[in-house]
Every structure is written in C-alpha cells, then in structure tokens.
C-alpha cells in the first residue's frame, strides 16, 4: 500500500483527519466520493487547492474523515489537512527553493483560519445584534 501521510485540519467547529497515499488522485470523504459528498463544485475546487498549487492532483489518493460544522467549515478543515499531509510528505525537501512549504505558504494555505462564531451576549439577539429600538 505504501507510506501513509497524515494531516489534521480544523476550521470553525469542523475537524478533518486526512490520510494520503500514493495513487491516482481519488478523494473519498467519509467513505463517499468527494463530488458526491460536497454539494457544490466550488467546495471541491477549494479543498483541492493545495494539490493544484503543488501539481499533485493525480499523484495521491486521499481518504478523509470529517466531523462537525457545516459544508464550508468542513471544506476548510479538509484543505488544511491535505496541506499538512503534503508538508509531511515533503519534509526532507523543506530547505530547497521549490519546497511545498514555500509554495503553500505563499498561497496562504499553511495557516489555520482561527475565525469561529462569536458567542451570544445577554440582552442581545446574537453576538452583537441588539433588539430593534422602538421610540414609542
């Protein structure tokens, strides 16, 4: 089966465990094909960004287990997981000019997006949304 490269990605309240092996570019999410699991093509394009940036669309088979959150959060978590798995694969080549780390860092894919939903405050309808003001 070959060496397995593992990456964990998180975004909002989603967590993705990514296992990457040498293969032909097949991506499965929770046991289903990625195009079947994701309702929109833009989500699929988004999670493939690290593979496209490093020219590895057809080099690895990727198996993902993702939990929590919605589609957007899960997509971001998978993308970070794939990025981390690619960095693990390319760890020996990190000092070189054409290392995956430099390519992915420039594309802004290495950093975790820490934005999450802000908590609701008392007396308000949402985090910052106040009740409608009535003059009379």
Short mmCIF file of N, CA, C and O in Angstrom, two decimals:
data_model
loop_
_atom_site.label_atom_id
_atom_site.label_comp_id
_atom_site.label_asym_id
_atom_site.label_seq_id
_atom_site.Cartn_x
_atom_site.Cartn_y
_atom_site.Cartn_z
N UNK A 1 0.82 -1.20 0.00
CA UNK A 1 0.00 0.00 0.00
C UNK A 1 0.86 1.26 0.00
O UNK A 1 0.45 2.30 -0.46
N UNK A 2 2.07 1.18 0.54
CA UNK A 2 2.95 2.35 0.54
C UNK A 2 2.82 3.17 1.81
O UNK A 2 2.04 2.86 2.70
N UNK A 3 3.60 4.22 1.87
CA UNK A 3 3.62 5.08 3.05
C UNK A 3 2.36 5.93 3.13
O UNK A 3 1.87 6.41 2.12
N UNK A 4 1.88 6.11 4.35
CA UNK A 4 0.68 6.92 4.59
C UNK A 4 1.11 8.22 5.26
O UNK A 4 1.84 8.22 6.25
N UNK A 5 0.66 9.34 4.69
CA UNK A 5 0.94 10.65 5.27
C UNK A 5 -0.35 11.18 5.87
O UNK A 5 -1.39 11.19 5.22
N UNK A 6 -0.27 11.63 7.13
CA UNK A 6 -1.46 12.03 7.86
C UNK A 6 -1.41 13.52 8.16
O UNK A 6 -0.36 14.07 8.51
N UNK A 7 -2.57 14.17 8.04
CA UNK A 7 -2.69 15.58 8.38
C UNK A 7 -4.04 15.83 9.03
O UNK A 7 -5.05 15.27 8.61
N UNK A 8 -4.05 16.64 10.08
CA UNK A 8 -5.29 17.00 10.75
C UNK A 8 -5.59 18.46 10.47
O UNK A 8 -4.72 19.32 10.64
N UNK A 9 -6.81 18.74 10.03
CA UNK A 9 -7.20 20.12 9.75
C UNK A 9 -8.42 20.50 10.58
O UNK A 9 -9.29 19.68 10.84
N UNK A 10 -8.45 21.76 11.00
CA UNK A 10 -9.60 22.27 11.75
C UNK A 10 -10.02 23.60 11.17
O UNK A 10 -9.19 24.39 10.74
N UNK A 11 -11.34 23.85 11.19
CA UNK A 11 -11.89 25.13 10.73
C UNK A 11 -13.25 25.28 11.36
O UNK A 11 -14.07 24.35 11.28
N UNK A 12 -13.54 26.43 11.97
CA UNK A 12 -14.78 26.66 12.72
C UNK A 12 -14.95 25.53 13.72
O UNK A 12 -14.12 25.35 14.59
N UNK A 13 -16.00 24.71 13.61
CA UNK A 13 -16.16 23.60 14.56
C UNK A 13 -15.97 22.26 13.87
O UNK A 13 -16.41 21.23 14.38
N UNK A 14 -15.31 22.25 12.72
CA UNK A 14 -15.07 21.02 11.96
C UNK A 14 -13.66 20.51 12.19
O UNK A 14 -12.72 21.29 12.34
N UNK A 15 -13.53 19.18 12.20
CA UNK A 15 -12.23 18.54 12.32
C UNK A 15 -12.13 17.49 11.22
O UNK A 15 -13.04 16.67 11.05
N UNK A 16 -11.02 17.50 10.48
CA UNK A 16 -10.81 16.55 9.39
C UNK A 16 -9.51 15.79 9.62
O UNK A 16 -8.48 16.38 9.91
N UNK A 17 -9.59 14.45 9.50
CA UNK A 17 -8.41 13.60 9.56
C UNK A 17 -8.15 13.11 8.14
O UNK A 17 -8.98 12.43 7.55
N UNK A 18 -6.98 13.48 7.60
CA UNK A 18 -6.65 13.19 6.21
C UNK A 18 -5.55 12.14 6.15
O UNK A 18 -4.52 12.28 6.82
N UNK A 19 -5.78 11.08 5.36
CA UNK A 19 -4.75 10.06 5.10
C UNK A 19 -4.44 10.10 3.62
O UNK A 19 -5.32 9.92 2.79
N UNK A 20 -3.16 10.32 3.30
CA UNK A 20 -2.74 10.47 1.92
C UNK A 20 -1.76 9.35 1.55
O UNK A 20 -0.78 9.14 2.25
N UNK A 21 -2.08 8.63 0.48
CA UNK A 21 -1.21 7.57 -0.01
C UNK A 21 -0.96 7.79 -1.50
O UNK A 21 -1.72 8.48 -2.16
N UNK A 22 0.10 7.17 -2.01
CA UNK A 22 0.39 7.27 -3.45
C UNK A 22 -0.77 6.63 -4.22
O UNK A 22 -1.29 5.59 -3.81
N UNK A 23 -1.19 7.26 -5.30
CA UNK A 23 -2.33 6.74 -6.05
C UNK A 23 -2.60 7.52 -7.31
O UNK A 23 -1.67 8.08 -7.91
N UNK A 24 -3.88 7.59 -7.68
CA UNK A 24 -4.25 8.21 -8.96
C UNK A 24 -5.10 9.48 -8.81
O UNK A 24 -5.69 9.94 -9.78
N UNK A 25 -5.25 10.00 -7.59
CA UNK A 25 -5.99 11.25 -7.41
C UNK A 25 -7.42 11.08 -6.93
O UNK A 25 -8.23 11.99 -7.05
N UNK A 26 -7.74 9.92 -6.37
CA UNK A 26 -9.10 9.66 -5.89
C UNK A 26 -9.25 10.24 -4.48
O UNK A 26 -8.43 9.98 -3.60
N UNK A 27 -10.30 11.02 -4.26
CA UNK A 27 -10.54 11.61 -2.94
C UNK A 27 -11.87 11.07 -2.42
O UNK A 27 -12.90 11.20 -3.07
N UNK A 28 -11.83 10.46 -1.22
CA UNK A 28 -13.06 9.99 -0.58
C UNK A 28 -13.22 10.71 0.76
O UNK A 28 -12.27 10.88 1.50
N UNK A 29 -14.45 11.15 1.02
CA UNK A 29 -14.77 11.85 2.26
C UNK A 29 -15.86 11.04 2.97
O UNK A 29 -16.94 10.84 2.41
N UNK A 30 -15.56 10.59 4.17
CA UNK A 30 -16.49 9.76 4.96
C UNK A 30 -17.02 8.57 4.16
O UNK A 30 -18.20 8.25 4.19
N UNK A 31 -16.13 7.94 3.39
CA UNK A 31 -16.49 6.74 2.63
C UNK A 31 -17.21 7.01 1.32
O UNK A 31 -17.57 6.07 0.61
N UNK A 32 -17.44 8.27 0.97
CA UNK A 32 -18.13 8.62 -0.28
C UNK A 32 -17.19 9.43 -1.16
O UNK A 32 -16.29 10.11 -0.66
N UNK A 33 -17.42 9.40 -2.46
CA UNK A 33 -16.62 10.20 -3.39
C UNK A 33 -16.82 11.69 -3.07
O UNK A 33 -17.91 12.11 -2.69
N UNK A 34 -15.76 12.48 -3.24
CA UNK A 34 -15.81 13.90 -2.87
C UNK A 34 -16.91 14.65 -3.64
O UNK A 34 -17.58 15.52 -3.08
N UNK A 35 -17.11 14.32 -4.92
CA UNK A 35 -18.13 15.01 -5.71
C UNK A 35 -19.54 14.64 -5.27
O UNK A 35 -20.48 15.42 -5.44
N UNK A 36 -19.69 13.47 -4.68
CA UNK A 36 -20.98 13.04 -4.14
C UNK A 36 -21.22 13.68 -2.76
O UNK A 36 -22.34 14.05 -2.43
N UNK A 37 -20.15 13.81 -1.97
CA UNK A 37 -20.26 14.34 -0.61
C UNK A 37 -20.49 15.85 -0.59
O UNK A 37 -21.30 16.35 0.18
N UNK A 38 -19.75 16.57 -1.44
CA UNK A 38 -19.86 18.04 -1.49
C UNK A 38 -20.93 18.44 -2.50
O UNK A 38 -20.88 18.02 -3.65
N UNK A 39 -21.88 19.29 -2.09
CA UNK A 39 -23.00 19.62 -2.99
C UNK A 39 -22.62 20.57 -4.13
O UNK A 39 -23.28 20.58 -5.15
N UNK A 40 -21.55 21.36 -3.96
CA UNK A 40 -21.18 22.35 -4.97
C UNK A 40 -19.74 22.14 -5.44
O UNK A 40 -18.86 21.81 -4.64
N UNK A 41 -19.52 22.41 -6.71
CA UNK A 41 -18.20 22.25 -7.33
C UNK A 41 -17.17 23.21 -6.70
O UNK A 41 -15.99 22.89 -6.63
N UNK A 42 -17.63 24.38 -6.22
CA UNK A 42 -16.70 25.35 -5.63
C UNK A 42 -16.05 24.79 -4.36
O UNK A 42 -14.89 25.07 -4.09
N UNK A 43 -16.80 24.01 -3.58
CA UNK A 43 -16.23 23.38 -2.38
C UNK A 43 -15.14 22.39 -2.77
O UNK A 43 -14.09 22.33 -2.14
N UNK A 44 -15.39 21.61 -3.82
CA UNK A 44 -14.42 20.62 -4.28
C UNK A 44 -13.15 21.33 -4.78
O UNK A 44 -12.03 20.93 -4.46
N UNK A 45 -13.34 22.41 -5.54
CA UNK A 45 -12.20 23.20 -6.02
C UNK A 45 -11.41 23.77 -4.84
O UNK A 45 -10.17 23.77 -4.86
N UNK A 46 -12.11 24.24 -3.82
CA UNK A 46 -11.49 24.84 -2.65
C UNK A 46 -10.61 23.83 -1.90
O UNK A 46 -9.49 24.14 -1.53
N UNK A 47 -11.13 22.62 -1.69
CA UNK A 47 -10.35 21.65 -0.93
C UNK A 47 -9.20 21.06 -1.74
O UNK A 47 -8.26 20.53 -1.17
N UNK A 48 -9.25 21.19 -3.08
CA UNK A 48 -8.16 20.69 -3.92
C UNK A 48 -7.04 21.72 -4.12
O UNK A 48 -6.03 21.40 -4.73
N UNK A 49 -7.21 22.93 -3.60
CA UNK A 49 -6.23 24.00 -3.79
C UNK A 49 -4.78 23.60 -3.48
O UNK A 49 -3.90 23.87 -4.29
N UNK A 50 -4.50 22.95 -2.33
CA UNK A 50 -3.10 22.58 -2.06
C UNK A 50 -2.55 21.59 -3.09
O UNK A 50 -1.37 21.66 -3.44
N UNK A 51 -3.38 20.70 -3.59
CA UNK A 51 -2.94 19.72 -4.59
C UNK A 51 -2.65 20.41 -5.92
O UNK A 51 -1.67 20.09 -6.60
N UNK A 52 -3.50 21.38 -6.29
CA UNK A 52 -3.32 22.11 -7.55
C UNK A 52 -2.05 22.98 -7.46
O UNK A 52 -1.26 23.02 -8.41
N UNK A 53 -1.84 23.63 -6.32
CA UNK A 53 -0.68 24.51 -6.15
C UNK A 53 0.64 23.75 -6.26
O UNK A 53 1.64 24.29 -6.75
N UNK A 54 0.65 22.49 -5.83
CA UNK A 54 1.88 21.68 -5.85
C UNK A 54 1.91 20.68 -7.00
O UNK A 54 2.77 19.80 -7.03
N UNK A 55 0.96 20.78 -7.94
CA UNK A 55 0.86 19.87 -9.09
C UNK A 55 0.77 18.40 -8.69
O UNK A 55 1.49 17.55 -9.21
N UNK A 56 -0.10 18.09 -7.73
CA UNK A 56 -0.27 16.72 -7.25
C UNK A 56 -1.71 16.23 -7.38
O UNK A 56 -2.12 15.33 -6.63
N UNK A 57 -2.50 16.75 -8.31
CA UNK A 57 -3.91 16.36 -8.43
C UNK A 57 -4.07 14.86 -8.69
O UNK A 57 -5.02 14.25 -8.22
N UNK A 58 -3.13 14.27 -9.44
CA UNK A 58 -3.25 12.85 -9.80
C UNK A 58 -2.13 12.01 -9.22
O UNK A 58 -1.82 10.93 -9.73
N UNK A 59 -1.51 12.47 -8.13
CA UNK A 59 -0.39 11.76 -7.53
C UNK A 59 -0.79 10.97 -6.29
O UNK A 59 -0.21 9.92 -6.01
N UNK A 60 -1.78 11.45 -5.55
CA UNK A 60 -2.14 10.85 -4.27
C UNK A 60 -3.61 10.46 -4.23
O UNK A 60 -4.46 11.14 -4.79
N UNK A 61 -3.90 9.36 -3.52
CA UNK A 61 -5.27 9.02 -3.15
C UNK A 61 -5.46 9.55 -1.73
O UNK A 61 -4.61 9.34 -0.87
N UNK A 62 -6.57 10.21 -1.50
CA UNK A 62 -6.81 10.85 -0.21
C UNK A 62 -8.09 10.30 0.40
O UNK A 62 -9.14 10.28 -0.24
N UNK A 63 -7.97 9.86 1.66
CA UNK A 63 -9.12 9.37 2.41
C UNK A 63 -9.33 10.31 3.60
O UNK A 63 -8.40 10.54 4.38
N UNK A 64 -10.53 10.85 3.73
CA UNK A 64 -10.81 11.86 4.75
C UNK A 64 -11.95 11.42 5.65
O UNK A 64 -12.95 10.87 5.18
N UNK A 65 -11.78 11.66 6.96
CA UNK A 65 -12.88 11.52 7.92
C UNK A 65 -13.10 12.91 8.48
O UNK A 65 -12.19 13.50 9.07
N UNK A 66 -14.31 13.44 8.31
CA UNK A 66 -14.58 14.81 8.76
C UNK A 66 -15.85 14.81 9.62
O UNK A 66 -16.82 14.12 9.32
N UNK A 67 -15.79 15.59 10.71
CA UNK A 67 -16.95 15.69 11.62
C UNK A 67 -17.15 17.14 12.01
O UNK A 67 -16.22 17.94 11.99
N UNK A 68 -18.38 17.46 12.40
CA UNK A 68 -18.71 18.77 12.95
C UNK A 68 -18.85 19.86 11.91
O UNK A 68 -18.31 19.76 10.81
N UNK A 69 -19.60 20.89 12.26
CA UNK A 69 -19.73 22.07 11.41
C UNK A 69 -20.55 21.84 10.17
O UNK A 69 -21.21 20.81 9.99
N UNK A 70 -20.50 22.80 9.26
CA UNK A 70 -21.23 22.72 8.00
C UNK A 70 -20.28 22.48 6.85
O UNK A 70 -19.10 22.20 7.04
N UNK A 71 -20.79 22.60 5.64
CA UNK A 71 -20.00 22.29 4.45
C UNK A 71 -18.78 23.20 4.31
O UNK A 71 -17.70 22.74 3.99
N UNK A 72 -18.95 24.50 4.53
CA UNK A 72 -17.85 25.45 4.38
C UNK A 72 -16.73 25.15 5.38
O UNK A 72 -15.55 25.12 5.02
N UNK A 73 -17.08 24.94 6.64
CA UNK A 73 -16.11 24.62 7.67
C UNK A 73 -15.40 23.31 7.40
O UNK A 73 -14.19 23.17 7.57
N UNK A 74 -16.17 22.31 6.95
CA UNK A 74 -15.59 21.00 6.65
C UNK A 74 -14.61 21.10 5.47
O UNK A 74 -13.55 20.49 5.48
N UNK A 75 -14.98 21.90 4.46
CA UNK A 75 -14.10 22.10 3.31
C UNK A 75 -12.78 22.72 3.75
O UNK A 75 -11.71 22.27 3.34
N UNK A 76 -12.84 23.75 4.59
CA UNK A 76 -11.63 24.40 5.10
C UNK A 76 -10.78 23.46 5.92
O UNK A 76 -9.54 23.49 5.84
N UNK A 77 -11.42 22.61 6.73
CA UNK A 77 -10.70 21.65 7.55
C UNK A 77 -9.99 20.61 6.68
O UNK A 77 -8.83 20.28 6.92
N UNK A 78 -10.67 20.13 5.65
CA UNK A 78 -10.08 19.15 4.73
C UNK A 78 -8.88 19.77 4.01
O UNK A 78 -7.83 19.15 3.86
N UNK A 79 -9.05 21.02 3.56
CA UNK A 79 -7.97 21.72 2.85
C UNK A 79 -6.72 21.83 3.72
O UNK A 79 -5.61 21.57 3.25
N UNK A 80 -6.89 22.20 5.00
CA UNK A 80 -5.74 22.31 5.90
C UNK A 80 -5.13 20.94 6.17
O UNK A 80 -3.91 20.80 6.25
N UNK A 81 -5.98 19.91 6.29
CA UNK A 81 -5.48 18.55 6.49
C UNK A 81 -4.64 18.07 5.32
O UNK A 81 -3.57 17.48 5.51
N UNK A 82 -5.10 18.34 4.10
CA UNK A 82 -4.35 17.97 2.90
C UNK A 82 -3.01 18.72 2.86
O UNK A 82 -1.97 18.14 2.56
N UNK A 83 -3.05 20.01 3.21
CA UNK A 83 -1.82 20.81 3.24
C UNK A 83 -0.82 20.22 4.21
O UNK A 83 0.36 20.06 3.87
N UNK A 84 -1.27 19.86 5.40
CA UNK A 84 -0.37 19.30 6.41
C UNK A 84 0.18 17.94 5.99
O UNK A 84 1.34 17.62 6.28
N UNK A 85 -0.63 17.14 5.33
CA UNK A 85 -0.17 15.84 4.83
C UNK A 85 0.90 16.04 3.74
O UNK A 85 1.90 15.33 3.70
N UNK A 86 0.69 17.03 2.86
CA UNK A 86 1.68 17.35 1.82
C UNK A 86 2.99 17.83 2.44
O UNK A 86 4.08 17.48 1.97
N UNK A 87 2.91 18.62 3.51
CA UNK A 87 4.11 19.10 4.18
C UNK A 87 4.87 17.94 4.83
O UNK A 87 6.10 17.92 4.83
N UNK A 88 4.13 16.96 5.36
CA UNK A 88 4.76 15.77 5.95
C UNK A 88 5.46 14.97 4.85
O UNK A 88 6.57 14.48 5.04
N UNK A 89 4.84 14.86 3.69
CA UNK A 89 5.41 14.15 2.54
C UNK A 89 6.70 14.82 2.08
O UNK A 89 7.67 14.16 1.74
N UNK A 90 6.72 16.13 2.08
CA UNK A 90 7.84 16.91 1.55
C UNK A 90 8.79 17.42 2.64
O UNK A 90 9.56 18.34 2.41
N UNK A 91 8.76 16.82 3.83
CA UNK A 91 9.53 17.32 4.97
C UNK A 91 11.04 17.35 4.69
O UNK A 91 11.73 18.27 5.13
N UNK A 92 11.56 16.37 3.96
CA UNK A 92 13.00 16.31 3.69
C UNK A 92 13.46 17.41 2.74
O UNK A 92 14.62 17.81 2.76
N UNK A 93 12.54 17.93 1.94
CA UNK A 93 12.87 18.91 0.89
C UNK A 93 12.62 20.35 1.35
O UNK A 93 12.61 21.26 0.53
N UNK A 94 12.42 20.56 2.65
CA UNK A 94 11.95 21.85 3.17
C UNK A 94 12.90 23.02 2.93
O UNK A 94 12.47 24.15 2.76
N UNK A 95 14.21 22.76 2.89
CA UNK A 95 15.19 23.85 2.74
C UNK A 95 15.29 24.33 1.29
O UNK A 95 15.76 25.45 1.06
N UNK A 96 14.87 23.53 0.34
CA UNK A 96 15.01 23.89 -1.07
C UNK A 96 14.11 25.04 -1.48
O UNK A 96 13.13 25.36 -0.82
N UNK A 97 14.46 25.64 -2.62
CA UNK A 97 13.71 26.78 -3.16
C UNK A 97 12.32 26.38 -3.63
O UNK A 97 11.38 27.16 -3.55
N UNK A 98 12.18 25.14 -4.13
CA UNK A 98 10.90 24.67 -4.67
C UNK A 98 10.15 23.77 -3.70
O UNK A 98 9.36 22.93 -4.10
N UNK A 99 10.36 23.97 -2.39
CA UNK A 99 9.69 23.13 -1.40
C UNK A 99 8.20 23.45 -1.35
O UNK A 99 7.77 24.56 -1.64
N UNK A 100 7.42 22.43 -0.98
CA UNK A 100 5.97 22.59 -0.88
C UNK A 100 5.61 23.66 0.15
O UNK A 100 4.65 24.40 -0.02
N UNK A 101 6.40 23.73 1.24
CA UNK A 101 6.11 24.70 2.30
C UNK A 101 6.12 26.13 1.75
O UNK A 101 5.22 26.91 2.04
N UNK A 102 7.11 26.46 0.95
CA UNK A 102 7.21 27.81 0.37
C UNK A 102 6.03 28.10 -0.55
O UNK A 102 5.45 29.17 -0.54
N UNK A 103 5.68 27.10 -1.38
CA UNK A 103 4.57 27.25 -2.34
C UNK A 103 3.25 27.43 -1.59
O UNK A 103 2.48 28.34 -1.88
N UNK A 104 3.00 26.56 -0.61
CA UNK A 104 1.72 26.58 0.12
C UNK A 104 1.62 27.80 1.04
O UNK A 104 0.54 28.36 1.21
N UNK A 105 2.75 28.22 1.62
CA UNK A 105 2.75 29.39 2.49
C UNK A 105 2.42 30.65 1.68
O UNK A 105 1.64 31.50 2.12
N UNK A 106 3.00 30.75 0.48
CA UNK A 106 2.73 31.89 -0.39
C UNK A 106 1.26 31.94 -0.80
O UNK A 106 0.68 33.02 -0.94
N UNK A 107 0.65 30.76 -0.97
CA UNK A 107 -0.78 30.68 -1.33
C UNK A 107 -1.68 30.88 -0.12
O UNK A 107 -2.91 30.95 -0.25
N UNK A 108 -1.10 30.96 1.09
CA UNK A 108 -1.87 31.19 2.31
C UNK A 108 -2.62 29.98 2.81
O UNK A 108 -3.66 30.09 3.46
N UNK A 109 -2.08 28.78 2.53
CA UNK A 109 -2.79 27.55 2.89
C UNK A 109 -2.24 26.87 4.15
O UNK A 109 -2.84 25.93 4.66
N UNK A 110 -1.10 27.33 4.66
CA UNK A 110 -0.46 26.67 5.81
C UNK A 110 -1.09 27.10 7.13
O UNK A 110 -1.19 26.33 8.07
N UNK A 111 -1.56 28.34 7.19
CA UNK A 111 -2.09 28.90 8.44
C UNK A 111 -3.53 28.45 8.67
O UNK A 111 -4.35 28.46 7.76
N UNK A 112 -3.83 28.09 9.92
CA UNK A 112 -5.19 27.71 10.28
C UNK A 112 -6.03 28.97 10.39
O UNK A 112 -5.61 29.96 10.99
N UNK A 113 -7.23 28.95 9.82
CA UNK A 113 -8.15 30.08 9.92
C UNK A 113 -8.87 29.97 11.26
O UNK A 113 -9.72 29.11 11.45
N UNK A 114 -8.50 30.82 12.22
CA UNK A 114 -8.99 30.68 13.59
C UNK A 114 -10.36 31.32 13.82
O UNK A 114 -10.88 31.28 14.93
N UNK A 115 -10.94 31.92 12.77
CA UNK A 115 -12.23 32.58 12.97
C UNK A 115 -13.31 31.55 13.27
O UNK A 115 -13.43 30.54 12.59
N UNK A 116 -14.07 31.82 14.32
CA UNK A 116 -15.18 30.95 14.69
C UNK A 116 -16.35 31.83 15.10
O UNK A 116 -16.19 33.04 15.26
N UNK A 117 -17.50 31.24 15.27
CA UNK A 117 -18.69 32.01 15.63
C UNK A 117 -18.52 32.63 17.01
O UNK A 117 -18.14 31.95 17.97
N UNK A 118 -18.82 33.92 17.11
CA UNK A 118 -18.71 34.63 18.38
C UNK A 118 -19.91 34.28 19.26
O UNK A 118 -21.01 34.07 18.76
N UNK A 119 -19.67 34.19 20.56
CA UNK A 119 -20.76 33.78 21.45
C UNK A 119 -21.82 34.86 21.58
O UNK A 119 -21.55 36.06 21.44
N UNK A 120 -23.05 34.44 21.87
CA UNK A 120 -24.18 35.35 22.06
C UNK A 120 -24.03 36.02 23.43
O UNK A 120 -23.68 35.36 24.40
N UNK A 121 -24.31 37.33 23.48
CA UNK A 121 -24.22 38.07 24.74
C UNK A 121 -25.62 38.28 25.31
O UNK A 121 -26.59 38.39 24.56
N UNK A 122 -25.73 38.36 26.66
CA UNK A 122 -27.04 38.56 27.28
C UNK A 122 -27.65 39.91 26.90
O UNK A 122 -26.94 40.90 26.79
N UNK A 123 -28.96 39.93 26.68
CA UNK A 123 -29.66 41.16 26.32
C UNK A 123 -29.64 41.44 24.83
O UNK A 123 -30.30 42.37 24.36
N UNK A 124 -28.89 40.66 24.07
CA UNK A 124 -28.82 40.84 22.63
C UNK A 124 -29.44 39.63 21.93
O UNK A 124 -29.60 38.58 22.53
N UNK A 125 -29.78 39.81 20.65
CA UNK A 125 -30.38 38.71 19.89
C UNK A 125 -29.32 37.76 19.34
O UNK A 125 -29.59 36.59 19.13
N UNK A 126 -28.12 38.29 19.07
CA UNK A 126 -27.00 37.47 18.61
C UNK A 126 -25.74 38.03 19.27
O UNK A 126 -25.85 38.73 20.28
N UNK A 127 -24.57 37.78 18.73
CA UNK A 127 -23.33 38.23 19.35
C UNK A 127 -23.30 39.75 19.51
O UNK A 127 -22.94 40.26 20.55
N UNK A 128 -23.72 40.47 18.46
CA UNK A 128 -23.71 41.94 18.51
C UNK A 128 -25.02 42.56 18.10
O UNK A 128 -25.19 43.76 18.19
N UNK A 129 -25.95 41.78 17.62
CA UNK A 129 -27.24 42.26 17.12
C UNK A 129 -28.15 42.61 18.30
O UNK A 129 -28.56 41.72 19.04
N UNK A 130 -28.45 43.90 18.43
CA UNK A 130 -29.32 44.36 19.51
C UNK A 130 -30.78 44.25 19.09
O UNK A 130 -31.10 44.22 17.90
N UNK A 131 -31.69 44.18 20.07
CA UNK A 131 -33.13 44.17 19.70
C UNK A 131 -33.50 45.49 19.01
O UNK A 131 -32.87 46.52 19.27
N UNK A 132 -34.51 45.44 18.16
CA UNK A 132 -34.91 46.64 17.42
C UNK A 132 -35.37 47.73 18.40
O UNK A 132 -36.13 47.47 19.32
N UNK A 133 -34.92 48.96 18.14
CA UNK A 133 -35.26 50.08 19.01
C UNK A 133 -36.65 50.60 18.64
O UNK A 133 -36.97 50.78 17.47
N UNK A 134 -37.46 50.84 19.66
CA UNK A 134 -38.80 51.39 19.44
C UNK A 134 -38.92 52.71 20.19
O UNK A 134 -38.70 52.76 21.40
N UNK A 135 -39.23 53.78 19.48
CA UNK A 135 -39.34 55.10 20.11
C UNK A 135 -40.59 55.18 20.96
O UNK A 135 -40.61 55.86 21.99
N UNK A 136 -41.68 54.56 20.50
CA UNK A 136 -42.95 54.64 21.23
C UNK A 136 -43.43 53.26 21.64
O UNK A 136 -43.33 52.30 20.98
#
